[in-house]
Amino acid sequence: EASPGKGATILSAVVKNVASEDLEAVVKAYSEELQLPKTWKLAELLQEGLAGRGIKEILFSGGDLVIKREISRGSPTFQWVEGLFENTFLKRYTRDRKGEKVPEGLKVEEVDQVFNCGSWGEYAMRRKQVHAEMASAGAAWAGELRTDSCTKGEAAEWFRTDEYPGVNEHWLYHGTSLEGEAGITEGDFRLN
């Protein structure tokens, strides 16, 4: 179960009782098993969290490690996210507005990067399957979306991977409440 703060306490207890080279080996094996991107640098994230630097939260959700890190407002990654929202915003009325006025634009207030190891592992497995399907079925739609290019800031190193170019990955957004965000980042998109 997701338990904010508890993960850091458990992790701290584990780390204190494990030699650093053993911890590195455990992190390496865990990362390989779930096919985590090398750019995640999971060992460094854990060390930052244990030292109380830059990590908002470390927790375990459904047995999976979840780390949340705040992206600072002035960073190139924050600016890049702002640019993505500026590039993709469309002023359109949708029925979920329920009569409310449509905003002129969106303002990015905060950006958190979420490292949900279990969700990534599931995603990596499915991406591999899609890659195999695309190789046998031939090319699919390969057009550009508004999220594909952004000239503001600098794309995060985790934005694109070239491991499976034929998979045709793109960023998509959807709105949700703060409670919904916590459920999604800590428990994936599961409704149960």
mmCIF file of C-alpha atoms in Angstrom:
data_model
loop_
_atom_site.group_PDB
_atom_site.id
_atom_site.type_symbol
_atom_site.label_atom_id
_atom_site.label_comp_id
_atom_site.label_asym_id
_atom_site.label_seq_id
_atom_site.Cartn_x
_atom_site.Cartn_y
_atom_site.Cartn_z
ATOM 1 C CA GLU A 1 0.000 0.000 0.000
ATOM 2 C CA ALA A 2 1.106 3.533 -0.693
ATOM 3 C CA SER A 3 2.413 5.095 2.475
ATOM 4 C CA PRO A 4 4.094 8.504 2.179
ATOM 5 C CA GLY A 5 7.265 8.804 4.222
ATOM 6 C CA LYS A 6 7.199 5.161 5.272
ATOM 7 C CA GLY A 7 9.238 4.177 2.213
ATOM 8 C CA ALA A 8 12.118 6.442 3.206
ATOM 9 C CA THR A 9 12.095 5.002 6.737
ATOM 10 C CA ILE A 10 12.122 1.413 5.481
ATOM 11 C CA LEU A 11 14.728 2.225 2.871
ATOM 12 C CA SER A 12 16.886 3.996 5.429
ATOM 13 C CA ALA A 13 16.759 0.953 7.715
ATOM 14 C CA VAL A 14 17.683 -1.329 4.817
ATOM 15 C CA VAL A 15 20.512 0.923 3.643
ATOM 16 C CA LYS A 16 22.025 1.218 7.118
ATOM 17 C CA ASN A 17 22.254 -2.571 7.272
ATOM 18 C CA VAL A 18 23.584 -3.128 3.756
ATOM 19 C CA ALA A 19 27.072 -2.382 2.519
ATOM 20 C CA SER A 20 27.060 0.230 -0.253
ATOM 21 C CA GLU A 21 28.433 -2.208 -2.846
ATOM 22 C CA ASP A 22 25.611 -4.641 -1.966
ATOM 23 C CA LEU A 23 23.059 -1.842 -2.280
ATOM 24 C CA GLU A 24 24.488 -0.949 -5.686
ATOM 25 C CA ALA A 25 24.125 -4.589 -6.739
ATOM 26 C CA VAL A 26 20.506 -4.717 -5.502
ATOM 27 C CA VAL A 27 19.640 -1.450 -7.275
ATOM 28 C CA LYS A 28 21.351 -2.670 -10.456
ATOM 29 C CA ALA A 29 19.445 -5.972 -10.427
ATOM 30 C CA TYR A 30 16.129 -4.212 -9.655
ATOM 31 C CA SER A 31 16.734 -1.681 -12.446
ATOM 32 C CA GLU A 32 17.598 -4.389 -14.966
ATOM 33 C CA GLU A 33 14.616 -6.542 -13.986
ATOM 34 C CA LEU A 34 12.196 -3.649 -14.574
ATOM 35 C CA GLN A 35 14.161 -2.280 -17.566
ATOM 36 C CA LEU A 36 14.390 1.139 -15.892
ATOM 37 C CA PRO A 37 15.983 3.848 -18.032
ATOM 38 C CA LYS A 38 19.668 4.315 -17.226
ATOM 39 C CA THR A 39 18.993 8.062 -17.077
ATOM 40 C CA TRP A 40 16.927 7.480 -13.927
ATOM 41 C CA LYS A 41 20.128 6.805 -11.940
ATOM 42 C CA LEU A 42 18.118 5.094 -9.224
ATOM 43 C CA ALA A 43 21.028 4.700 -6.791
ATOM 44 C CA GLU A 44 21.720 8.460 -6.917
ATOM 45 C CA LEU A 45 18.021 9.230 -6.395
ATOM 46 C CA LEU A 46 17.920 6.996 -3.347
ATOM 47 C CA GLN A 47 21.064 8.615 -1.929
ATOM 48 C CA GLU A 48 19.572 12.095 -2.516
ATOM 49 C CA GLY A 49 16.390 11.045 -0.744
ATOM 50 C CA LEU A 50 18.205 9.554 2.214
ATOM 51 C CA ALA A 51 20.321 12.686 2.520
ATOM 52 C CA GLY A 52 17.167 14.860 2.417
ATOM 53 C CA ARG A 53 18.172 16.618 -0.809
ATOM 54 C CA GLY A 54 15.806 17.282 -3.695
ATOM 55 C CA ILE A 55 13.493 14.312 -3.253
ATOM 56 C CA LYS A 56 9.927 15.109 -2.264
ATOM 57 C CA GLU A 57 8.849 11.617 -1.376
ATOM 58 C CA ILE A 58 9.964 7.990 -1.413
ATOM 59 C CA LEU A 59 7.266 5.394 -0.935
ATOM 60 C CA PHE A 60 6.351 1.831 -1.709
ATOM 61 C CA SER A 61 3.105 1.265 -3.594
ATOM 62 C CA GLY A 62 1.958 -2.275 -4.252
ATOM 63 C CA GLY A 63 5.506 -3.426 -3.513
ATOM 64 C CA ASP A 64 6.982 -1.043 -6.079
ATOM 65 C CA LEU A 65 9.354 1.794 -5.359
ATOM 66 C CA VAL A 66 7.995 5.266 -6.203
ATOM 67 C CA ILE A 67 10.182 8.370 -5.954
ATOM 68 C CA LYS A 68 8.905 11.910 -6.479
ATOM 69 C CA ARG A 69 11.327 14.729 -7.244
ATOM 70 C CA GLU A 70 10.375 18.373 -7.686
ATOM 71 C CA ILE A 71 11.755 20.041 -10.797
ATOM 72 C CA SER A 72 12.905 23.565 -9.928
ATOM 73 C CA ARG A 73 11.053 26.429 -11.599
ATOM 74 C CA GLY A 74 14.112 27.944 -13.294
ATOM 75 C CA SER A 75 15.475 24.698 -14.691
ATOM 76 C CA PRO A 76 15.548 23.944 -18.434
ATOM 77 C CA THR A 77 13.283 20.933 -17.810
ATOM 78 C CA PHE A 78 10.646 23.109 -16.099
ATOM 79 C CA GLN A 79 10.798 25.544 -19.028
ATOM 80 C CA TRP A 80 10.464 22.635 -21.453
ATOM 81 C CA VAL A 81 7.289 21.428 -19.688
ATOM 82 C CA GLU A 82 5.923 24.992 -19.821
ATOM 83 C CA GLY A 83 6.673 25.044 -23.543
ATOM 84 C CA LEU A 84 4.859 21.749 -24.074
ATOM 85 C CA PHE A 85 1.742 23.156 -22.424
ATOM 86 C CA GLU A 86 2.002 26.377 -24.449
ATOM 87 C CA ASN A 87 2.409 24.382 -27.698
ATOM 88 C CA THR A 88 -0.490 22.056 -27.002
ATOM 89 C CA PHE A 89 -3.128 24.287 -25.405
ATOM 90 C CA LEU A 90 -6.314 24.646 -27.430
ATOM 91 C CA LYS A 91 -9.016 27.038 -26.291
ATOM 92 C CA ARG A 92 -12.002 24.750 -26.723
ATOM 93 C CA TYR A 93 -15.150 24.206 -24.718
ATOM 94 C CA THR A 94 -15.676 20.620 -23.582
ATOM 95 C CA ARG A 95 -18.644 19.256 -21.660
ATOM 96 C CA ASP A 96 -16.546 18.595 -18.539
ATOM 97 C CA ARG A 97 -16.397 22.394 -18.078
ATOM 98 C CA LYS A 98 -20.112 22.257 -17.127
ATOM 99 C CA GLY A 99 -20.805 25.821 -18.236
ATOM 100 C CA GLU A 100 -17.567 27.324 -16.858
ATOM 101 C CA LYS A 101 -15.550 29.759 -18.948
ATOM 102 C CA VAL A 102 -12.761 28.319 -21.085
ATOM 103 C CA PRO A 103 -9.344 29.624 -19.955
ATOM 104 C CA GLU A 104 -7.156 31.712 -22.265
ATOM 105 C CA GLY A 105 -4.143 29.566 -21.440
ATOM 106 C CA LEU A 106 -2.531 27.377 -18.825
ATOM 107 C CA LYS A 107 0.110 28.268 -16.258
ATOM 108 C CA VAL A 108 2.477 25.590 -15.005
ATOM 109 C CA GLU A 109 2.775 26.058 -11.249
ATOM 110 C CA GLU A 110 4.780 23.004 -10.258
ATOM 111 C CA VAL A 111 6.473 20.068 -11.961
ATOM 112 C CA ASP A 112 7.205 16.806 -10.211
ATOM 113 C CA GLN A 113 9.057 13.991 -11.869
ATOM 114 C CA VAL A 114 7.695 10.648 -10.737
ATOM 115 C CA PHE A 115 9.814 7.524 -10.885
ATOM 116 C CA ASN A 116 7.264 4.713 -10.525
ATOM 117 C CA CYS A 117 9.436 1.648 -11.001
ATOM 118 C CA GLY A 118 6.602 -0.890 -11.233
ATOM 119 C CA SER A 119 4.618 1.124 -13.766
ATOM 120 C CA TRP A 120 7.746 1.616 -15.856
ATOM 121 C CA GLY A 121 8.431 -2.131 -15.780
ATOM 122 C CA GLU A 122 4.926 -2.850 -17.111
ATOM 123 C CA TYR A 123 5.322 -0.130 -19.726
ATOM 124 C CA ALA A 124 8.716 -1.456 -20.836
ATOM 125 C CA MET A 125 7.295 -4.959 -21.283
ATOM 126 C CA ARG A 126 4.364 -3.672 -23.353
ATOM 127 C CA ARG A 127 6.636 -1.405 -25.408
ATOM 128 C CA LYS A 128 8.768 -4.416 -26.289
ATOM 129 C CA GLN A 129 5.628 -6.289 -27.410
ATOM 130 C CA VAL A 130 4.475 -3.319 -29.528
ATOM 131 C CA HIS A 131 7.925 -3.127 -31.105
ATOM 132 C CA ALA A 132 7.677 -6.799 -32.115
ATOM 133 C CA GLU A 133 4.129 -6.287 -33.435
ATOM 134 C CA MET A 134 5.210 -3.233 -35.448
ATOM 135 C CA ALA A 135 8.147 -5.147 -36.921
ATOM 136 C CA SER A 136 5.877 -7.942 -38.154
ATOM 137 C CA ALA A 137 2.887 -5.793 -39.200
ATOM 138 C CA GLY A 138 4.764 -2.970 -40.866
ATOM 139 C CA ALA A 139 4.694 0.766 -40.314
ATOM 140 C CA ALA A 140 1.834 2.517 -38.551
ATOM 141 C CA TRP A 141 0.884 6.173 -38.424
ATOM 142 C CA ALA A 142 4.055 8.219 -37.984
ATOM 143 C CA GLY A 143 2.827 11.809 -38.004
ATOM 144 C CA GLU A 144 3.836 14.514 -35.566
ATOM 145 C CA LEU A 145 1.919 15.662 -32.525
ATOM 146 C CA ARG A 146 2.132 19.046 -30.836
ATOM 147 C CA THR A 147 4.024 17.433 -27.974
ATOM 148 C CA ASP A 148 6.785 16.180 -30.268
ATOM 149 C CA SER A 149 8.651 19.445 -30.499
ATOM 150 C CA CYS A 150 9.194 22.244 -28.083
ATOM 151 C CA THR A 151 11.624 25.096 -28.514
ATOM 152 C CA LYS A 152 11.450 26.349 -24.937
ATOM 153 C CA GLY A 153 13.877 25.027 -22.344
ATOM 154 C CA GLU A 154 15.620 21.719 -22.773
ATOM 155 C CA ALA A 155 13.955 18.325 -23.003
ATOM 156 C CA ALA A 156 14.648 16.095 -20.047
ATOM 157 C CA GLU A 157 17.096 13.294 -20.738
ATOM 158 C CA TRP A 158 14.286 10.797 -20.063
ATOM 159 C CA PHE A 159 11.971 12.383 -22.663
ATOM 160 C CA ARG A 160 12.835 10.065 -25.524
ATOM 161 C CA THR A 161 14.604 6.775 -25.740
ATOM 162 C CA ASP A 162 15.954 5.475 -29.019
ATOM 163 C CA GLU A 163 15.808 1.882 -27.849
ATOM 164 C CA TYR A 164 12.632 1.105 -29.809
ATOM 165 C CA PRO A 165 12.262 3.747 -32.557
ATOM 166 C CA GLY A 166 9.508 1.841 -34.400
ATOM 167 C CA VAL A 167 7.171 1.943 -31.406
ATOM 168 C CA ASN A 168 6.123 5.496 -32.300
ATOM 169 C CA GLU A 169 5.889 6.889 -28.743
ATOM 170 C CA HIS A 170 4.317 10.285 -28.071
ATOM 171 C CA TRP A 171 3.356 12.352 -25.029
ATOM 172 C CA LEU A 172 -0.343 12.860 -24.298
ATOM 173 C CA TYR A 173 -1.993 14.841 -21.504
ATOM 174 C CA HIS A 174 -5.222 14.547 -19.603
ATOM 175 C CA GLY A 175 -6.668 16.506 -16.720
ATOM 176 C CA THR A 176 -7.343 15.152 -13.259
ATOM 177 C CA SER A 177 -7.752 16.263 -9.665
ATOM 178 C CA LEU A 178 -4.912 16.327 -7.125
ATOM 179 C CA GLU A 179 -6.355 13.152 -5.589
ATOM 180 C CA GLY A 180 -6.420 11.575 -9.053
ATOM 181 C CA GLU A 181 -2.795 12.572 -9.617
ATOM 182 C CA ALA A 182 -1.719 10.834 -6.432
ATOM 183 C CA GLY A 183 -3.631 7.703 -7.386
ATOM 184 C CA ILE A 184 -2.144 7.659 -10.879
ATOM 185 C CA THR A 185 1.459 8.307 -9.862
ATOM 186 C CA GLU A 186 1.383 5.913 -6.922
ATOM 187 C CA GLY A 187 -0.922 3.211 -8.244
ATOM 188 C CA ASP A 188 -0.888 3.624 -12.019
ATOM 189 C CA PHE A 189 -4.135 4.021 -13.953
ATOM 190 C CA ARG A 190 -5.857 1.144 -12.199
ATOM 191 C CA LEU A 191 -9.436 1.743 -11.154
ATOM 192 C CA ASN A 192 -9.545 -0.962 -8.473
#
